[in-house]
mmCIF file of C-alpha atoms in Angstrom:
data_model
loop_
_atom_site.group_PDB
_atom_site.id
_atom_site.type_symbol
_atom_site.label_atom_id
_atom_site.label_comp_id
_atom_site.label_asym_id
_atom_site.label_seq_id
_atom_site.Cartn_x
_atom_site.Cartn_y
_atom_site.Cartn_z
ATOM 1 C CA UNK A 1 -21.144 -168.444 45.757
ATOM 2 C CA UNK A 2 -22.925 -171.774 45.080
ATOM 3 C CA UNK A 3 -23.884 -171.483 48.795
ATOM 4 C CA UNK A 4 -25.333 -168.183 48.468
ATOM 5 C CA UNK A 5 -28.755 -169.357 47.643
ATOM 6 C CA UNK A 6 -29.346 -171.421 50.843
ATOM 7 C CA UNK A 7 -27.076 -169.796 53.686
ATOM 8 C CA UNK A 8 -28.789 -172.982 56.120
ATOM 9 C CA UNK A 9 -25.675 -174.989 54.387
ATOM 10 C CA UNK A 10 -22.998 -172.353 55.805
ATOM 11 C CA UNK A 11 -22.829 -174.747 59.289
ATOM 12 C CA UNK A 12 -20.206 -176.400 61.347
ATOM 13 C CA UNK A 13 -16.648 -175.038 61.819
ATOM 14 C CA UNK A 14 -15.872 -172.186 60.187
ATOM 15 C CA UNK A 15 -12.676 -171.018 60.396
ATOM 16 C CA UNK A 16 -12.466 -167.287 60.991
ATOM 17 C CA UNK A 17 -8.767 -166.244 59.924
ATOM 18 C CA UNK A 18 -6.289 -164.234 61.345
ATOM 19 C CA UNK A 19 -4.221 -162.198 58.555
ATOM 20 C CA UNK A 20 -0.463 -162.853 58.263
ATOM 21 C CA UNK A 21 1.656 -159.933 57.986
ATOM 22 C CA UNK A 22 5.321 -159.721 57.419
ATOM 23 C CA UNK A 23 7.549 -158.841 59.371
ATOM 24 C CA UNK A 24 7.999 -155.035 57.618
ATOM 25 C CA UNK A 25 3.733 -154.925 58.285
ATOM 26 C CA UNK A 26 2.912 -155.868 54.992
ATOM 27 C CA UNK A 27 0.104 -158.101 54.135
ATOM 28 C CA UNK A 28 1.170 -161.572 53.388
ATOM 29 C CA UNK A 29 -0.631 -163.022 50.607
ATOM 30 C CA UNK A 30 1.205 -166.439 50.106
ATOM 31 C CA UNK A 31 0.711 -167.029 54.134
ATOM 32 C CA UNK A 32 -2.929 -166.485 53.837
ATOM 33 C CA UNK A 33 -3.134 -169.249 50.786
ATOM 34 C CA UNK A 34 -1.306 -171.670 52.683
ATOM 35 C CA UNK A 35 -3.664 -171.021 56.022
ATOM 36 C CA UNK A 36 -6.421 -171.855 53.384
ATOM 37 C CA UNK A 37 -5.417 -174.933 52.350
ATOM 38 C CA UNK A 38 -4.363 -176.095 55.710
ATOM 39 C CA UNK A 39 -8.043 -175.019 56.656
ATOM 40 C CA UNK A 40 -9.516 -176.978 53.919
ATOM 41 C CA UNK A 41 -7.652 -180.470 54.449
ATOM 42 C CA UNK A 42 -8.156 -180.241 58.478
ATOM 43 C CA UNK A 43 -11.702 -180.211 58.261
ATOM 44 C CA UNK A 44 -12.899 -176.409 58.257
ATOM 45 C CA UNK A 45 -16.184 -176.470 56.537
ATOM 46 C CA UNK A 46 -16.530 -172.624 55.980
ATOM 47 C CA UNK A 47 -13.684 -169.735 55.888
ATOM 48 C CA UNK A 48 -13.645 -166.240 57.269
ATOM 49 C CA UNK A 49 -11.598 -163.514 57.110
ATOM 50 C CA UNK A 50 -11.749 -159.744 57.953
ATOM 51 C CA UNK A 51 -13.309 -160.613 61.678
ATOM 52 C CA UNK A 52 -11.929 -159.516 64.717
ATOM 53 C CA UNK A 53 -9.147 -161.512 64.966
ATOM 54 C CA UNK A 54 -7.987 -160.559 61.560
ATOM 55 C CA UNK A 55 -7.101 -157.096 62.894
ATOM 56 C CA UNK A 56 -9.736 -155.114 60.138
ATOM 57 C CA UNK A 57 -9.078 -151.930 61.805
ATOM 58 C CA UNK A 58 -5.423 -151.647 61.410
ATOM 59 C CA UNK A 59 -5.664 -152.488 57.498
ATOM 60 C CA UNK A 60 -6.678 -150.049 54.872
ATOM 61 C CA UNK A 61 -10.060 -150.352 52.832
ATOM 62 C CA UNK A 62 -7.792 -151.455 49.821
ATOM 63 C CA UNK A 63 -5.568 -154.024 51.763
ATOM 64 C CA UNK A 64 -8.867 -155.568 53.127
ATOM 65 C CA UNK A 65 -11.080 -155.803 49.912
ATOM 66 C CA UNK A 66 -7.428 -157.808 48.410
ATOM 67 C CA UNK A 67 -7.790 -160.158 51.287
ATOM 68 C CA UNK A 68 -11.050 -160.906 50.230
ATOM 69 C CA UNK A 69 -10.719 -161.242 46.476
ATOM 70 C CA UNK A 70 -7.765 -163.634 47.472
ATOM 71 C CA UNK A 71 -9.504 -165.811 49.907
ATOM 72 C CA UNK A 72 -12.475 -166.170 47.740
ATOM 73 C CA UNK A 73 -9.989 -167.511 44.836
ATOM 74 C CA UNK A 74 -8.260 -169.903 46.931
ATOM 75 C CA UNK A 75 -11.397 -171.279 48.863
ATOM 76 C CA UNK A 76 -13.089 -171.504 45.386
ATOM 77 C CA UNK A 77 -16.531 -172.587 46.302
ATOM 78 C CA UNK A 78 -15.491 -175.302 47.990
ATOM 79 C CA UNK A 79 -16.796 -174.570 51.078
ATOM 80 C CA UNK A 80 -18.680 -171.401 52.412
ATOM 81 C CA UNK A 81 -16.767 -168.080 52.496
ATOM 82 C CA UNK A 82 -18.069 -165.795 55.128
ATOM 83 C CA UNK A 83 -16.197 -162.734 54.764
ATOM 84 C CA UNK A 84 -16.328 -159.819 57.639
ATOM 85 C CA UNK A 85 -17.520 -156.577 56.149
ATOM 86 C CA UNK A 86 -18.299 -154.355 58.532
ATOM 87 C CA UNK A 87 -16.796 -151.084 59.639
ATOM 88 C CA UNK A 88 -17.267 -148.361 62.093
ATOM 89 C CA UNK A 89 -18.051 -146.603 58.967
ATOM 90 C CA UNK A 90 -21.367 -147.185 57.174
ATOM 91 C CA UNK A 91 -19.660 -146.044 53.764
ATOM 92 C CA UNK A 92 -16.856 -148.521 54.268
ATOM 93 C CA UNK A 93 -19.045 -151.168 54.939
ATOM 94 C CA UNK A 94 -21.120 -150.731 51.947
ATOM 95 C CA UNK A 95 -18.141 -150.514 49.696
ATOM 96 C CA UNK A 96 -16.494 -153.665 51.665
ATOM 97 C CA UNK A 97 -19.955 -155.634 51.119
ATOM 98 C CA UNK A 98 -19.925 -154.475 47.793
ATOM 99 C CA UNK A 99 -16.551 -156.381 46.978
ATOM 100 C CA UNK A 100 -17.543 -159.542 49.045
ATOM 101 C CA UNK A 101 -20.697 -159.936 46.292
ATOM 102 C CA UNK A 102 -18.395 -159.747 43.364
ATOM 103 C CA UNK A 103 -15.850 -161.575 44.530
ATOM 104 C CA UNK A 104 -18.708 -164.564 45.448
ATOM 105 C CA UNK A 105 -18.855 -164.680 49.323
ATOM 106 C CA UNK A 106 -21.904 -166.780 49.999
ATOM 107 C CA UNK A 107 -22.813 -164.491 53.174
ATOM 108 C CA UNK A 108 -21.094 -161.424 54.998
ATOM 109 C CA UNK A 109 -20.476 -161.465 58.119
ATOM 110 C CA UNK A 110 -21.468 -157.972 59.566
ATOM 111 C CA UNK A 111 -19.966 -156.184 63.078
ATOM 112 C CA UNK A 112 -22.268 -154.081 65.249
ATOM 113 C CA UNK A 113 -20.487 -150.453 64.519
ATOM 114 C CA UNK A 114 -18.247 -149.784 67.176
ATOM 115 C CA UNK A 115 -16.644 -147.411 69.233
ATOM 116 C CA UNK A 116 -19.973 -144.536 68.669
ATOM 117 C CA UNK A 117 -22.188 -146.891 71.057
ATOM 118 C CA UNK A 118 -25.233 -146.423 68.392
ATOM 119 C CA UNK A 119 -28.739 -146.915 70.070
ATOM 120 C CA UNK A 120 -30.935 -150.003 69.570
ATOM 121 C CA UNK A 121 -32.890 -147.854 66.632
ATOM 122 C CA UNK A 122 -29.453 -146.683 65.248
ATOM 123 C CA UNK A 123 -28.419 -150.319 65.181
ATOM 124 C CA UNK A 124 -31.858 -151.523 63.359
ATOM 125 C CA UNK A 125 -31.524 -148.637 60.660
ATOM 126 C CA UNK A 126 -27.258 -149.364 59.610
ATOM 127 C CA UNK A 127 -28.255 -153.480 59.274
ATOM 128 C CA UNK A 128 -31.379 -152.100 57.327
ATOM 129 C CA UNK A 129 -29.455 -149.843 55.440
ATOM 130 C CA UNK A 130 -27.142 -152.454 54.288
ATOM 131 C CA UNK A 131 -29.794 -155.322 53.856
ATOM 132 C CA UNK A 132 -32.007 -152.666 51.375
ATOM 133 C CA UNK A 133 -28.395 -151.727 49.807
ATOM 134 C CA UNK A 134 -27.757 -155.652 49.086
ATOM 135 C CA UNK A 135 -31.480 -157.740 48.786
ATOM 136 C CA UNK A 136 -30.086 -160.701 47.234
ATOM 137 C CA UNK A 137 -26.772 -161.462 49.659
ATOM 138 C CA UNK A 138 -27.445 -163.202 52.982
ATOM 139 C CA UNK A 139 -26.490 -161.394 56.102
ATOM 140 C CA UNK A 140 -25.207 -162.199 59.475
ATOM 141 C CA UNK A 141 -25.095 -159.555 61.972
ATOM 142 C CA UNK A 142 -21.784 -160.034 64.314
ATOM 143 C CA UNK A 143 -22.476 -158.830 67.949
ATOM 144 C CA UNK A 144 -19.476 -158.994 69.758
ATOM 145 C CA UNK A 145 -19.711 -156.268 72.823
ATOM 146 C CA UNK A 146 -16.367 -156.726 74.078
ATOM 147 C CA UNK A 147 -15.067 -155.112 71.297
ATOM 148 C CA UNK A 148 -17.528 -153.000 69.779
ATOM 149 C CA UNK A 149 -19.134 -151.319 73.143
ATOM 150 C CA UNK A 150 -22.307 -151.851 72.152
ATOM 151 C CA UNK A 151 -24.878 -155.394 72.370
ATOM 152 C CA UNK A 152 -27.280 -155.605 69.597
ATOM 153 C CA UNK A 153 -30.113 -157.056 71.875
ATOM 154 C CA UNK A 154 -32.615 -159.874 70.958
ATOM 155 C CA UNK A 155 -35.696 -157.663 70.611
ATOM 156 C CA UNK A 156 -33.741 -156.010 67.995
ATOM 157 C CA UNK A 157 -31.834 -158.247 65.983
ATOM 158 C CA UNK A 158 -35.454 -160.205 66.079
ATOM 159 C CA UNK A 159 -36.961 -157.277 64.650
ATOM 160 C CA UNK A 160 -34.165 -156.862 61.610
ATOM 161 C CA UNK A 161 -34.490 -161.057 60.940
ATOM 162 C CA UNK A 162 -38.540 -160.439 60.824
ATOM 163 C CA UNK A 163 -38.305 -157.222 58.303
ATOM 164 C CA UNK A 164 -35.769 -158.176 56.276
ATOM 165 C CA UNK A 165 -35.427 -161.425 54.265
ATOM 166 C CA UNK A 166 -31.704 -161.208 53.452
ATOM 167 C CA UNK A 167 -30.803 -160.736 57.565
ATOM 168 C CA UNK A 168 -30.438 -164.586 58.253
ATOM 169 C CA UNK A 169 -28.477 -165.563 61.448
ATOM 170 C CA UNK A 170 -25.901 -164.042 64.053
ATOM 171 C CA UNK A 171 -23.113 -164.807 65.371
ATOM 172 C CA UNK A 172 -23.006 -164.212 68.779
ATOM 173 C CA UNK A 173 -19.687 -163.500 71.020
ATOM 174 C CA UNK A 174 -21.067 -162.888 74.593
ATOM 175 C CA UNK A 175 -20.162 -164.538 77.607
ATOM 176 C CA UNK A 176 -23.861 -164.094 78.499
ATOM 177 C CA UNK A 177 -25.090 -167.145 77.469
ATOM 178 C CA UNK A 178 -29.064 -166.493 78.056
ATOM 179 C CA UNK A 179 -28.573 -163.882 75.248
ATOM 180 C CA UNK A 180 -28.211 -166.986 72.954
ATOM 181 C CA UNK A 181 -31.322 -167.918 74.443
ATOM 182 C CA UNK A 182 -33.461 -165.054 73.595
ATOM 183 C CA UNK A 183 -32.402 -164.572 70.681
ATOM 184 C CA UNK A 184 -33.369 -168.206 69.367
ATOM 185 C CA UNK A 185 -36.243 -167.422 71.204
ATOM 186 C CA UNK A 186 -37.864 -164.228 69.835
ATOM 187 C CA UNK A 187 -36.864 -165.355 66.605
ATOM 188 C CA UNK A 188 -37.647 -168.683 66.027
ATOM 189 C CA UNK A 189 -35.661 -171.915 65.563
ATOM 190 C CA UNK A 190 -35.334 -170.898 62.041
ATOM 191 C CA UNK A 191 -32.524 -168.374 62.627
ATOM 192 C CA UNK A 192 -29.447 -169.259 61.888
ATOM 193 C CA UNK A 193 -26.894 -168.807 65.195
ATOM 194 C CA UNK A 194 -22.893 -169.375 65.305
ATOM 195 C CA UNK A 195 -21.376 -168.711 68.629
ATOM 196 C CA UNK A 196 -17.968 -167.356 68.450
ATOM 197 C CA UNK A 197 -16.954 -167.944 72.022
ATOM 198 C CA UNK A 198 -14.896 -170.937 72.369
ATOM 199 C CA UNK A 199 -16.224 -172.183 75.321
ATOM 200 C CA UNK A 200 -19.686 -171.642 74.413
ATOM 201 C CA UNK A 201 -19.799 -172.982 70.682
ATOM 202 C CA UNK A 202 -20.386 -176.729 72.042
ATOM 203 C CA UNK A 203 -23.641 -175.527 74.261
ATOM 204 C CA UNK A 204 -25.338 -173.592 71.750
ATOM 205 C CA UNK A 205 -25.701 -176.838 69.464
ATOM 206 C CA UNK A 206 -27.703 -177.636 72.315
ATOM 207 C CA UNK A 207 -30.010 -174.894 71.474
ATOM 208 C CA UNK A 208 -30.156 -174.998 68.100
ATOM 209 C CA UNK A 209 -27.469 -173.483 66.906
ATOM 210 C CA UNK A 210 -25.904 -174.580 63.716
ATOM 211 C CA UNK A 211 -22.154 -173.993 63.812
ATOM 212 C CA UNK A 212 -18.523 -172.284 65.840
ATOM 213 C CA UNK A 213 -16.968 -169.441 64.492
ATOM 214 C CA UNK A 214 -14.019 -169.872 66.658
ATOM 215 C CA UNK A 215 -10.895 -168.493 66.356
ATOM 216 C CA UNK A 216 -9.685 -171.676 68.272
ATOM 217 C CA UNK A 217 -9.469 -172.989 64.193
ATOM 218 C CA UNK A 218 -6.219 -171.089 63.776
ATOM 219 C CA UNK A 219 -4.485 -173.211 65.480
ATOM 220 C CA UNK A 220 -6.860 -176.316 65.910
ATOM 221 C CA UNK A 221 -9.452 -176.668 63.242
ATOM 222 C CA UNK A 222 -9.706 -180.664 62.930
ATOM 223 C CA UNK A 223 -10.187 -180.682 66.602
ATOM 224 C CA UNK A 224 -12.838 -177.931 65.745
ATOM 225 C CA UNK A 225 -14.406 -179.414 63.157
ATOM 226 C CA UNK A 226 -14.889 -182.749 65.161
ATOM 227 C CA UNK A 227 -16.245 -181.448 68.190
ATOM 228 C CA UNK A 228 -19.453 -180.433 66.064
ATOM 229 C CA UNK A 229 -19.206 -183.297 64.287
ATOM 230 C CA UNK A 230 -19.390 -185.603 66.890
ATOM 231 C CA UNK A 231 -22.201 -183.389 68.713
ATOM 232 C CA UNK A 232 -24.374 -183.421 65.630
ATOM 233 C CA UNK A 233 -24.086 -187.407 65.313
ATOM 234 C CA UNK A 234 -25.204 -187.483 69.125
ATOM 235 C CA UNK A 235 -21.578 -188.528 70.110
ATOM 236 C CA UNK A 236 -21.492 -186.484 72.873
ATOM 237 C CA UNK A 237 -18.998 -188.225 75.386
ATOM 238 C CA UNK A 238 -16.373 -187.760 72.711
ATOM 239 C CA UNK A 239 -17.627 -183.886 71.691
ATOM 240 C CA UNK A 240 -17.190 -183.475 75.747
ATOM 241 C CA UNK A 241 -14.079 -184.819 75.479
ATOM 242 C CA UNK A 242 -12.991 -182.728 72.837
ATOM 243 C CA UNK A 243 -14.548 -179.480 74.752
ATOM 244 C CA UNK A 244 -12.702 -180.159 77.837
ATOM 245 C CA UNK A 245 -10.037 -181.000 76.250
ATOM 246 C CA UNK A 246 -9.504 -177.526 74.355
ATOM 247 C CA UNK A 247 -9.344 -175.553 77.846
ATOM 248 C CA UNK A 248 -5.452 -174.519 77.694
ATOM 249 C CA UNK A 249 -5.561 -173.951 73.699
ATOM 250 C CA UNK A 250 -8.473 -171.213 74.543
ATOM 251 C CA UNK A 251 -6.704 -169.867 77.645
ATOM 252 C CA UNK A 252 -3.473 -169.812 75.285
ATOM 253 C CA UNK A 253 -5.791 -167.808 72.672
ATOM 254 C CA UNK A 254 -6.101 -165.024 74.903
ATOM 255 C CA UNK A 255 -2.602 -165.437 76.688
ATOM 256 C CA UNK A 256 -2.124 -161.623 75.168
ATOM 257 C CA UNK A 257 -4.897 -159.557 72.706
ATOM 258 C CA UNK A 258 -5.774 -161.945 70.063
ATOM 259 C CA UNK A 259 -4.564 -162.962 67.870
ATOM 260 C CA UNK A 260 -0.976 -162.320 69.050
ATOM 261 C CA UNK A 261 -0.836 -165.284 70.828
ATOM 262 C CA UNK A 262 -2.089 -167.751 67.735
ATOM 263 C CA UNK A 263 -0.518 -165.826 65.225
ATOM 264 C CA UNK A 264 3.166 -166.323 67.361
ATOM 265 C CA UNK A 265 2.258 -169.886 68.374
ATOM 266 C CA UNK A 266 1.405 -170.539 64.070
ATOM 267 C CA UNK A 267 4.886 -169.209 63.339
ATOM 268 C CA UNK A 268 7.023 -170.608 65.461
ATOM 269 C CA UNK A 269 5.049 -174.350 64.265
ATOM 270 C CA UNK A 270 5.977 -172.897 60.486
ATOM 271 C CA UNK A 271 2.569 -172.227 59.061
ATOM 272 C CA UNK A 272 3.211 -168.965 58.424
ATOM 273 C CA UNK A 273 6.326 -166.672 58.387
ATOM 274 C CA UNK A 274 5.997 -164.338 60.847
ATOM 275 C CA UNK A 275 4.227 -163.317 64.219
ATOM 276 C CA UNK A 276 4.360 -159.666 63.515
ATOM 277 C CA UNK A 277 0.708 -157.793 64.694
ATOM 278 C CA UNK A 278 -0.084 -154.210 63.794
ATOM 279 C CA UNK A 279 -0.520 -151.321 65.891
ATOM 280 C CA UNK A 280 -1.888 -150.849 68.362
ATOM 281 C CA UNK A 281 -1.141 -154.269 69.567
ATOM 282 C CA UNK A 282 2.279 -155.842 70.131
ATOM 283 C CA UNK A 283 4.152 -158.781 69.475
ATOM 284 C CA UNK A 284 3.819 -161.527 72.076
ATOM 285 C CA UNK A 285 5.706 -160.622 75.620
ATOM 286 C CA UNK A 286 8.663 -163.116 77.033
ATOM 287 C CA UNK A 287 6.241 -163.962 79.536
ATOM 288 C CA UNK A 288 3.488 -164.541 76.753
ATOM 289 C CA UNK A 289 5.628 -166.507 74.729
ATOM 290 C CA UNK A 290 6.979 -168.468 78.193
ATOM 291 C CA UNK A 291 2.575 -169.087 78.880
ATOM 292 C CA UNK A 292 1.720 -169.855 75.357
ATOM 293 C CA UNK A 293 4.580 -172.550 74.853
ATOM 294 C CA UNK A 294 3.205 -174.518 78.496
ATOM 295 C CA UNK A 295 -0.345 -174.244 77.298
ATOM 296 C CA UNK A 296 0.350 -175.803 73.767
ATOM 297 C CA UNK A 297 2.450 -178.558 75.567
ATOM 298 C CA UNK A 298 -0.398 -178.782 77.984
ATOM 299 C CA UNK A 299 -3.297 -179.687 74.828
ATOM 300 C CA UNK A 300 -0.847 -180.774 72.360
ATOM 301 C CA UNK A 301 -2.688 -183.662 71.261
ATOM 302 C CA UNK A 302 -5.556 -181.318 70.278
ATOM 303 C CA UNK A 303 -3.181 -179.145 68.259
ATOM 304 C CA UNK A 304 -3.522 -179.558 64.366
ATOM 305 C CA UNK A 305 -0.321 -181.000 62.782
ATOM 306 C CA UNK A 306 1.601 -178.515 60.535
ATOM 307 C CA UNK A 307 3.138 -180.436 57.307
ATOM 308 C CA UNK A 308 6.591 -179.715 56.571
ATOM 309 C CA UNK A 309 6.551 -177.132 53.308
ATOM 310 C CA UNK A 310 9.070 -174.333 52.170
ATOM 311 C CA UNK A 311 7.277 -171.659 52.871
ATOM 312 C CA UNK A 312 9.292 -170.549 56.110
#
């Protein structure tokens, strides 16, 4: 938690996990270690896990608070750990929240509830109820409308960020790119913003944004980690590069419902052990599989190597 006290340093790539299963469903612990580490030496300068793409809503309260505990060990304050805490539950999300501060996340990363398409005032009381619930642990609110039905808007995210000290940034996954805008606007340049649409993390640095919370790291963080690294120096004929040269590794992302698609891709390369998603999505199709394999042939110079280990 050494970042805890100045979330400004949770910026650049941060790698928001998918979670391994097994192939009977179960959680798969020694996966998730090894996705760590792999993060860590390719160049991931923050870790997530419990986001969208690490299917919360198909694990149990139990199952996810484990994945935290376990991530937080193996990251070890080396970098930031962002953990996703949220719920459609306000209950669930305390209690989740609750283990992320003992187990020494430096921030959590918070989802708009979904599914019960709350009202902009509904929206400012549940952050507000969690920001009075936990004054000393930075917050970042997680609108992501295409899978929560609901857009926390700029006049009201502004308003939590002004009232409350501990409600720091957003991350912001909208294809509506002059939200980004407002926001950094009625908020200030203060306000810490992460964009976690691929295609749009390398604009908002443009902005003022501070770092991607892609789910493109799963299967490419150094290339990741470089594009903002190369923006932020002011190389930005080889951060272009980079962006353009991502294209089929996003459209291979969302081949199927992510993460299928990574999560098959990550296996077959021997990262992890098996493909298998929960209910109610579905393994990758034939045709998936027969899309996914051209795309990653397409960008495979952008791919991150897999070392040779005995996990699978």
């Amino acid at each position: 938690m050494r970042f805890r006290s100045d979330p400004s340093r949770i910026r650049g790539a941060i790698a928001p996990l998918f979670t391994p299963f097994t192939d009977d469903g179960a959680v798969d612990h020694e996966s998730l270690r090894t996705m760590v580490r792999w993060q860590l030496a390719n160049g991931s300068r923050g870790i997530s896990i419990g986001g969208s793409t690490g299917e919360p809503s198909a694990q149990t309260l139990a199952e996810r608070a484990e994945t935290i505990r376990l991530v937080a060990a193996e990251v070890a304050d080396e970098v930031p750990f962002l953990p996703g805490t949220g719920s459609a539950k306000l209950d669930e999300t305390l209690e989740l929240t609750g283990v992320a501060a003992d187990a020494g996340a430096d921030a959590v990363l918070i989802v708009t509830p979904y599914y019960a398409r709350p009202t902009q005032e509904a929206l400012y009381t549940w952050y507000s109820t969690v920001a009075r619930e936990f004054p000393d642990l930075p917050i970042v609110a997680y609108n992501v409308p295409v899978r929560t039905a609901v857009e926390l808007a700029p006049q009201t995210f502004a308003r939590l960020y002004r009232d409350h000290d501990n409600i720091v940034g957003i991350k912001e996954t909208t294809k509506d790119f002059e939200h980004f805008s407002r926001v950094m606007h009625a908020c200030g340049r203060d306000v810490l913003m992460w964009s976690g649409i691929e295609l749009l993390c390398l604009p908002l640095i443009a902005l003022g944004g501070i770092g991607f919370i892609s789910a493109l790291s799963n299967i490419a963080p150094a290339t990741v980690a470089q594009t903002y690294e190369a923006a932020v120096a002011g190389d930005w004929d080889r951060a272009r590069e980079l962006h353009y040269g991502v294209h089929p590794l996003v459209d291979l992302l969302f081949t199927e419902t992510n993460p299928a698609p990574a999560k098959w891709l990550m296996a077959r390369r021997g990262l992890i052990r098996s493909g298998h998603v929960r209910p109610p999505l579905i393994p990758l199709t034939e045709q998936g599989q027969h899309t996914v394999r051209a795309l990653a042939a397409e960008a495979e110079q952008y791919l991150t190597p897999v070392p040779a280990r005995s996990l699978t």
